[in-house]
PDB file of C-alpha atoms in Angstrom:
ATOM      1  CA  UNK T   1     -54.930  40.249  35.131  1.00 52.00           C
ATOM      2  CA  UNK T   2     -55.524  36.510  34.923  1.00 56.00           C
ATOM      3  CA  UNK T   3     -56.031  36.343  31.361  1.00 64.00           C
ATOM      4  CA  UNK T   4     -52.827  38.507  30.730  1.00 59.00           C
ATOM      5  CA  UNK T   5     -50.368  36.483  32.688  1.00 64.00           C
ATOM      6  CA  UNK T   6     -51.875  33.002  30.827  1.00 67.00           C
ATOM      7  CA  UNK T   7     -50.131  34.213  27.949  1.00 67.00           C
ATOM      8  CA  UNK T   8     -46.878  34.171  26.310  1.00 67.00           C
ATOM      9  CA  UNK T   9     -45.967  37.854  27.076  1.00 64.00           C
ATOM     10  CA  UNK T  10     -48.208  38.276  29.990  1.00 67.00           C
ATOM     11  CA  UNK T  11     -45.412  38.334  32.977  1.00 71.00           C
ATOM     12  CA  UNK T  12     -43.754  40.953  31.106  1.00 69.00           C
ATOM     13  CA  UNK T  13     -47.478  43.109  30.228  1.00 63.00           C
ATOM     14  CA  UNK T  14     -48.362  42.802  33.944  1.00 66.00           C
ATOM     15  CA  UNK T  15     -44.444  44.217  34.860  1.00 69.00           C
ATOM     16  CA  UNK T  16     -44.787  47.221  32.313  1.00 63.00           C
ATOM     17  CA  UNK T  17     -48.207  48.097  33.617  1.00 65.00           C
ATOM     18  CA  UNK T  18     -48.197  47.391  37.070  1.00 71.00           C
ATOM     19  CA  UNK T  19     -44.143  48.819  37.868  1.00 72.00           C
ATOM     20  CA  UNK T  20     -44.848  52.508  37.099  1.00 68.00           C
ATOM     21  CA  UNK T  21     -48.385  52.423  38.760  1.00 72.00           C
ATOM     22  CA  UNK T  22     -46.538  51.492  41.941  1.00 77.00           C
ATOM     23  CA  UNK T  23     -43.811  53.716  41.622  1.00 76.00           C
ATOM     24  CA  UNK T  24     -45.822  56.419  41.170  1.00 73.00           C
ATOM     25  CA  UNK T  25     -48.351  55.477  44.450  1.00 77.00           C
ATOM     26  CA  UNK T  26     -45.133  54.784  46.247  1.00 82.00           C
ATOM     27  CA  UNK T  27     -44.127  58.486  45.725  1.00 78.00           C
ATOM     28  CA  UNK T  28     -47.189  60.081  46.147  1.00 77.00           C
ATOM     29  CA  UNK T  29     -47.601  58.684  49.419  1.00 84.00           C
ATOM     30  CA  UNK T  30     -44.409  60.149  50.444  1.00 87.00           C
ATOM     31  CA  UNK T  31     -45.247  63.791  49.026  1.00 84.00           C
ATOM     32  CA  UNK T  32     -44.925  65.665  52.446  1.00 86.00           C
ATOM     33  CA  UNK T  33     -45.421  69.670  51.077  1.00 88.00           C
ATOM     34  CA  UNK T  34     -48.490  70.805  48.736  1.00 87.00           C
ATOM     35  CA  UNK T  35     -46.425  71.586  45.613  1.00 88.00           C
ATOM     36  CA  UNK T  36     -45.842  68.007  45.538  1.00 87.00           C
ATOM     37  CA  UNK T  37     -49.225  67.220  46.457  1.00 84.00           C
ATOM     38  CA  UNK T  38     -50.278  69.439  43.069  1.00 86.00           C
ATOM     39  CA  UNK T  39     -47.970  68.405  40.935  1.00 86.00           C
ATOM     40  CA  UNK T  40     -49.295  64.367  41.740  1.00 83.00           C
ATOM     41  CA  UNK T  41     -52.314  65.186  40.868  1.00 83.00           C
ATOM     42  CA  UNK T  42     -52.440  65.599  37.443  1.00 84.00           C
ATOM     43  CA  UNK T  43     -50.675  62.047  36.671  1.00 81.00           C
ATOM     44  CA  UNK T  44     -53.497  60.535  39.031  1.00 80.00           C
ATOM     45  CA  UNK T  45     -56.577  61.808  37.206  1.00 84.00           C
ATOM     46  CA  UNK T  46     -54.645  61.038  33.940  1.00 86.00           C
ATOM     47  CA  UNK T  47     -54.477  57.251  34.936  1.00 81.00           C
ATOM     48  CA  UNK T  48     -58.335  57.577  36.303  1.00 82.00           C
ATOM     49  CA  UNK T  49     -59.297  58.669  33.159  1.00 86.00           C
ATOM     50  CA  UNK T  50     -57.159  56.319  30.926  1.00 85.00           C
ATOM     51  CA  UNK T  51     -58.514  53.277  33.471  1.00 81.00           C
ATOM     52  CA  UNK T  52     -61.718  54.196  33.386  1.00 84.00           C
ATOM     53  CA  UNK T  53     -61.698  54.460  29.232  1.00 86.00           C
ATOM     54  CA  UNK T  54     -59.946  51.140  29.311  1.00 82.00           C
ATOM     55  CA  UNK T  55     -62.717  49.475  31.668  1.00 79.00           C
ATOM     56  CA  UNK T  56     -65.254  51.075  29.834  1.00 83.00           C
ATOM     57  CA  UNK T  57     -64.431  49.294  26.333  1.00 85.00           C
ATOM     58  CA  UNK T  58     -62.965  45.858  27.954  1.00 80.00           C
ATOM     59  CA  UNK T  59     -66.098  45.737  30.164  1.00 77.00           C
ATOM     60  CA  UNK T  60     -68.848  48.305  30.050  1.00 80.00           C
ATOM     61  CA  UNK T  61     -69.664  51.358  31.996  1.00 83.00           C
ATOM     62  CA  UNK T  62     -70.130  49.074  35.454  1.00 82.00           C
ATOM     63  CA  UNK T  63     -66.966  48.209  35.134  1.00 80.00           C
ATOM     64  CA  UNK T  64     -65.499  51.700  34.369  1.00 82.00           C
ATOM     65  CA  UNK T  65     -67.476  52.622  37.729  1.00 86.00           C
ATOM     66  CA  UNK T  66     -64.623  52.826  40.111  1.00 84.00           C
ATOM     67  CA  UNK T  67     -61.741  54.482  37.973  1.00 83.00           C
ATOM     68  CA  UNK T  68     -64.589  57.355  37.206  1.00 87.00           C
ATOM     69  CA  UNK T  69     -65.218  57.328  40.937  1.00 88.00           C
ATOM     70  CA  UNK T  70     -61.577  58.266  41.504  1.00 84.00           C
ATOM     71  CA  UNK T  71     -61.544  60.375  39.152  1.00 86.00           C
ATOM     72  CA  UNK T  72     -64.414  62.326  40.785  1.00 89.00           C
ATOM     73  CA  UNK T  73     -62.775  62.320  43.954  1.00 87.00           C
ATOM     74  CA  UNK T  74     -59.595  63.718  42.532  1.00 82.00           C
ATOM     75  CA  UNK T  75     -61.874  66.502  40.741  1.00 86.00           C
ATOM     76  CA  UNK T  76     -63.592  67.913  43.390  1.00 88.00           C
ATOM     77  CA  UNK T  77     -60.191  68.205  45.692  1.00 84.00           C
ATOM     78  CA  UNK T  78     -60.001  71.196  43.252  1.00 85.00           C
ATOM     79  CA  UNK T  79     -63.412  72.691  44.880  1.00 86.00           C
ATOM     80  CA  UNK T  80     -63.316  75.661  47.067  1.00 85.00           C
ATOM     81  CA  UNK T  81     -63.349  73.933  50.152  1.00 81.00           C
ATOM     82  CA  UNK T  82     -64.080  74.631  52.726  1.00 79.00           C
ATOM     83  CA  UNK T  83     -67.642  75.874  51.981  1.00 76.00           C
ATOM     84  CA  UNK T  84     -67.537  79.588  53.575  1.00 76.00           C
ATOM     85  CA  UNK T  85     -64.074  78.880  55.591  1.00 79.00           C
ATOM     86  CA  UNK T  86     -60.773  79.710  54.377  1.00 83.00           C
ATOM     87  CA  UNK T  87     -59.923  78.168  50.656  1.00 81.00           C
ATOM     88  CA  UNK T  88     -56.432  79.708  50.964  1.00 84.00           C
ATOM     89  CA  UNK T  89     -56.099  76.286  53.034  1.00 85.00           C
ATOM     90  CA  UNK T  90     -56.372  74.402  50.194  1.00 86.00           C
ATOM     91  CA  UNK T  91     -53.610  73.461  47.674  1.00 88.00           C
ATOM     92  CA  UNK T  92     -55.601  72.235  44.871  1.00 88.00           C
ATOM     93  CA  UNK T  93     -58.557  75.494  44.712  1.00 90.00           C
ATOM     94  CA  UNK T  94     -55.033  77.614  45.133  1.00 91.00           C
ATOM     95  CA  UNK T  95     -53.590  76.115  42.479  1.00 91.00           C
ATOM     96  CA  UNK T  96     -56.385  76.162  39.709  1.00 90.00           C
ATOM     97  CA  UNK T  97     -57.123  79.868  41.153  1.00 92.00           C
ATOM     98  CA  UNK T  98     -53.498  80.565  40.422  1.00 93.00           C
ATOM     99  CA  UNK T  99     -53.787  79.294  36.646  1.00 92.00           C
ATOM    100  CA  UNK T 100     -57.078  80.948  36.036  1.00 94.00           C
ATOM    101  CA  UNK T 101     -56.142  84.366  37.287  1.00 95.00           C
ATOM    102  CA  UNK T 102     -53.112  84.395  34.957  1.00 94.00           C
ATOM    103  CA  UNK T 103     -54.755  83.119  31.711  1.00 93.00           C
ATOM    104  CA  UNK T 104     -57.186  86.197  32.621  1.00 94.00           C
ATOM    105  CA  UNK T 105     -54.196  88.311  33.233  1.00 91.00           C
ATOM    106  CA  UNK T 106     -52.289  87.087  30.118  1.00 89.00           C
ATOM    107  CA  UNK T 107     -56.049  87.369  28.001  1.00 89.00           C
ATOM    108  CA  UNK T 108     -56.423  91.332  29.810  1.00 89.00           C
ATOM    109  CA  UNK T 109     -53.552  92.523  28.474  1.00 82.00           C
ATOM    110  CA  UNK T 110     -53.824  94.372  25.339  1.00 74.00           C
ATOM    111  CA  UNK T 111     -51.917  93.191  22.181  1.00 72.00           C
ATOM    112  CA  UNK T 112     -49.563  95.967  20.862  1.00 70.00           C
ATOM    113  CA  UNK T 113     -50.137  96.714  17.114  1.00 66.00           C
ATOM    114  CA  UNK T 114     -53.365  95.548  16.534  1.00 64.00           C
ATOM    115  CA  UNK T 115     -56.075  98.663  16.722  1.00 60.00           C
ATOM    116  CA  UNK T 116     -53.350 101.218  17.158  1.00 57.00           C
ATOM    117  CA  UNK T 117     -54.135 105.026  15.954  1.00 59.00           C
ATOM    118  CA  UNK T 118     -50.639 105.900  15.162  1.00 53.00           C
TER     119      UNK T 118
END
């Protein structure tokens, strides 16, 4: 961040990057029900992962450490948890099991016109 603001355009880099970061940790700390919860998530693992490839090629993989970190975290919300209790509880398992079970739906279904006798 220090080398960035030295130069000529660096006040106006740091406002593009750092203005939509904290509008969008603003909101998400103000998501009250889970649909907003679930629909966060997916911007906040795509900057983890974008961070953590940026990090990685300014400064090595020690560096990248922390945004991959987050990015773990933000994963394993999407676990069954908790372990033997009640995942209906949980957004984030509900969610993915929601996706999953339609893709297997959609895949079940068979296609008319392909394979028929008639």
């Amino acid at each position: 961040l220090g080398q960035v603001w030295g130069e000529a355009v660096g006040p106006a880099a740091v406002a593009c990057t750092v203005m939509p970061l904290a509008m969008w940790s603003v909101g998400t700390m103000f998501c009250s029900t889970d649909a907003e919860l679930v629909g966060a998530m997916p911007a906040a693992m795509l900057q983890y992962s974008a961070a953590a490839a940026k990090l990685a090629m300014a400064g090595g993989l020690p560096a990248a450490l922390p945004a991959c970190l987050g990015l773990g975290l933000h994963l394993a919300l999407c676990l069954p948890l908790p372990l033997g209790g009640e995942t209906d509880a949980n957004p984030f398992f509900m969610a993915v099991w929601r996706w999953y079970r339609r893709w297997t739906n959609l895949l079940s279904e068979p296609v008319s016109g392909f394979g028929d006798d008639d």
